[in-house]
XYZ file of N, CA, C and O in Angstrom:
280
model
N 1.089 -0.911 0.267
C -0.053 -0.040 -0.308
C 1.248 1.209 -0.254
O 1.806 1.300 0.684
N 0.603 2.597 -1.093
C 1.218 3.106 -0.552
C 0.706 4.406 -0.279
O -0.123 4.345 0.113
N 2.408 4.803 1.038
C 1.777 6.080 1.777
C 2.717 7.737 1.216
O 3.765 7.392 0.870
N 1.559 8.258 1.638
C 1.707 9.860 0.845
C 1.867 10.702 1.940
O 1.133 10.671 2.954
N 2.378 11.782 2.105
C 2.410 12.694 3.142
C 1.562 13.952 2.185
O 2.991 14.420 1.471
N 1.094 14.408 3.640
C 1.371 15.555 3.026
C 0.993 16.698 4.201
O 1.207 16.694 5.455
N 1.871 17.990 3.883
C 2.460 18.800 5.361
C 1.602 20.133 5.177
O 1.136 20.471 4.042
N 1.039 19.819 6.237
C -0.386 21.105 6.287
C 0.759 22.648 7.125
O 1.797 22.291 8.257
N 0.278 23.623 6.961
C 0.901 24.874 7.488
C -0.512 25.568 8.965
O -0.135 26.654 9.534
N -1.399 24.482 9.096
C -2.527 25.031 9.880
C -2.376 24.115 11.203
O -1.973 22.647 11.049
N -3.457 24.289 12.076
C -3.452 23.501 12.869
C -4.358 21.967 12.322
O -3.879 21.053 12.615
N -4.533 21.759 11.457
C -6.204 21.084 10.883
C -6.818 20.987 9.779
O -6.465 22.221 9.000
N -6.658 20.146 8.765
C -7.265 19.885 7.410
C -8.408 18.690 7.043
O -8.299 18.126 7.865
N -9.057 19.839 6.476
C -10.777 18.826 7.181
C -10.519 17.611 5.846
O -10.076 17.243 4.910
N -11.357 17.016 6.439
C -11.065 15.502 5.409
C -11.660 15.144 3.961
O -10.696 15.183 2.991
N -12.516 16.513 3.082
C -12.808 16.517 2.339
C -11.977 17.347 1.348
O -11.237 17.078 0.454
N -11.007 18.408 2.228
C -10.131 18.867 1.480
C -8.920 18.021 1.723
O -8.369 18.246 0.300
N -8.071 17.616 2.406
C -7.302 16.424 2.484
C -7.450 15.466 0.535
O -6.294 16.025 0.106
N -8.597 15.385 0.557
C -8.332 14.376 -0.436
C -8.315 14.634 -1.587
O -8.046 15.057 -2.822
N -8.821 16.670 -1.863
C -8.887 17.091 -3.171
C -7.394 17.404 -3.376
O -6.882 17.342 -3.932
N -6.900 18.046 -2.061
C -5.284 18.344 -1.831
C -4.566 17.654 -2.366
O -3.218 17.797 -3.243
N -4.552 15.801 -1.862
C -3.690 15.151 -2.312
C -3.584 14.621 -3.617
O -3.086 13.168 -3.922
N -4.625 15.115 -4.409
C -5.071 14.623 -5.705
C -6.028 12.976 -5.286
O -6.416 12.275 -6.921
N -6.446 12.972 -4.761
C -7.048 10.986 -4.530
C -8.753 11.384 -5.064
O -8.986 10.462 -5.909
N -8.860 12.346 -4.908
C -10.158 13.222 -5.632
C -10.266 14.501 -6.655
O -9.450 15.519 -5.791
N -10.963 14.249 -7.692
C -10.640 15.284 -8.609
C -11.370 16.632 -8.163
O -10.455 17.593 -8.173
N -12.935 16.574 -7.765
C -13.495 17.693 -7.471
C -13.356 17.778 -5.456
O -13.562 16.280 -5.239
N -14.524 18.401 -5.101
C -15.035 18.437 -3.636
C -16.674 17.635 -3.820
O -16.948 16.805 -2.744
N -17.205 17.612 -5.223
C -18.095 16.914 -4.982
C -17.722 15.161 -5.193
O -18.741 14.333 -4.739
N -16.457 14.924 -5.823
C -16.050 13.369 -5.950
C -15.971 13.462 -4.726
O -16.105 11.857 -3.736
N -15.035 13.685 -3.838
C -14.244 13.067 -2.478
C -15.825 13.712 -1.212
O -15.713 12.660 -0.796
N -16.877 14.121 -1.579
C -18.681 14.432 -0.952
C -19.117 13.236 -0.432
O -19.094 12.247 -0.137
N -19.132 12.270 -2.555
C -19.910 11.043 -2.722
C -19.103 9.476 -2.148
O -19.281 8.888 -0.877
N -17.432 9.642 -2.549
C -16.898 8.353 -2.050
C -16.691 8.732 0.104
O -16.686 7.848 0.574
N -16.679 10.013 0.656
C -17.039 9.644 1.847
C -18.145 9.426 2.730
O -18.662 8.520 3.507
N -19.406 9.526 2.095
C -20.277 9.502 2.284
C -20.743 8.297 1.947
O -22.199 7.460 2.962
N -20.193 7.621 1.775
C -20.448 6.153 0.532
C -20.152 5.299 1.682
O -20.021 4.004 1.739
N -18.973 6.010 2.395
C -18.047 4.786 3.485
C -16.481 4.904 2.435
O -16.929 3.472 3.715
N -15.878 4.635 2.034
C -15.265 4.165 1.606
C -13.871 4.575 1.996
O -12.568 4.160 1.155
N -14.223 5.964 2.612
C -12.818 6.819 3.091
C -12.448 6.473 4.699
O -13.684 5.882 5.331
N -11.447 5.723 5.040
C -10.753 5.756 6.382
C -9.885 6.610 6.777
O -8.873 6.842 6.081
N -10.093 6.637 8.068
C -9.331 7.772 8.812
C -8.717 6.899 10.664
O -9.735 6.789 10.800
N -7.736 6.844 10.304
C -7.099 6.031 11.514
C -7.200 4.956 11.478
O -7.802 4.441 12.603
N -7.924 3.961 10.185
C -8.245 2.547 10.421
C -9.868 2.331 10.232
O -10.318 1.216 10.457
N -10.201 3.391 10.132
C -11.877 3.378 10.727
C -12.615 4.397 9.632
O -12.176 5.515 9.248
N -13.577 3.237 9.262
C -14.627 4.081 8.441
C -15.250 5.587 8.857
O -15.323 5.485 10.032
N -15.084 6.775 8.209
C -15.291 7.710 8.472
C -16.565 8.567 7.162
O -15.891 8.657 6.146
N -17.459 8.696 7.878
C -18.337 9.546 6.749
C -18.697 11.002 6.881
O -19.398 11.279 6.571
N -17.838 11.655 7.476
C -17.989 13.140 8.237
C -17.013 13.556 7.009
O -15.950 13.959 7.121
N -17.821 14.636 6.103
C -16.372 15.396 5.048
C -15.390 16.785 6.161
O -14.777 16.746 5.385
N -16.075 16.867 7.399
C -16.367 18.369 7.670
C -14.698 17.582 8.991
O -14.119 17.985 9.717
N -14.493 15.799 9.310
C -13.574 15.544 10.141
C -12.545 16.603 9.915
O -11.653 16.446 9.079
N -11.695 16.540 11.416
C -10.647 17.638 10.994
C -9.364 16.213 11.461
O -9.529 15.913 12.609
N -8.530 16.107 10.867
C -7.020 15.778 10.701
C -5.943 16.163 10.922
O -5.793 17.613 10.152
N -5.125 16.112 11.643
C -4.649 16.492 12.485
C -3.247 15.870 12.581
O -2.747 14.741 11.553
N -1.876 16.745 12.020
C -0.223 15.935 12.389
C -0.647 15.024 13.169
O -1.441 14.037 13.561
N -0.208 13.252 12.449
C -0.053 11.872 12.578
C -1.333 10.973 12.643
O -1.216 9.946 11.896
N -2.204 12.240 11.829
C -3.478 11.293 11.359
C -3.251 10.804 9.816
O -2.538 11.074 9.537
N -4.388 9.508 9.529
C -3.933 8.907 8.247
C -5.084 8.963 7.907
O -6.173 8.257 8.309
N -5.554 9.078 6.469
C -6.667 8.349 5.612
C -6.385 7.943 4.413
O -4.960 7.646 4.092
N -7.825 7.182 4.463
C -7.259 5.843 2.757
C -8.536 6.143 2.617
O -9.316 5.454 3.318
N -8.049 5.629 1.392
C -9.281 5.338 -0.136
C -8.719 4.796 -1.525
O -6.949 5.728 -1.620
N -8.196 4.127 -1.745
C -8.518 3.406 -2.787
C -6.953 2.885 -2.726
O -5.924 3.301 -4.061
N -6.502 2.234 -1.609
C -5.167 2.066 -1.318
C -3.574 2.351 -1.868
O -3.122 2.422 -1.764
N -4.578 3.642 -1.336
C -3.414 5.133 -0.855
C -3.800 4.849 0.543
O -4.657 5.814 0.736
N -3.022 6.032 1.390
C -2.386 6.041 2.999
C -1.807 7.712 2.802
O -1.401 7.881 1.620
N -2.567 8.659 2.857
C -2.260 9.998 2.989
C -1.760 10.050 5.047
O -2.705 9.868 5.500
N -0.795 10.445 5.160
C -0.543 10.893 6.411
C 0.201 12.137 6.769
O 1.028 12.833 6.303
N -1.045 12.826 7.399
C -0.422 14.370 7.865
C 0.538 15.258 8.443
O 0.571 14.154 9.609
N 1.522 15.551 8.374
C 2.736 15.889 8.955
C 1.883 17.550 9.300
O 2.032 18.080 8.494
């Protein structure tokens, strides 16, 4: 499984924004759909909250790609 790191310069990033920023989802609409369908894991658990705040050390997984926030 591929792990990528995304560096943020704020306290947190919302899950929907992380999926767009990382390129896992091309649009906010696509991010919304995959999150609401339960296709995204946050720290190993299904997350259906688009606005979930991810902070340094958190991981999001979708489509066999893991994004770690740093």
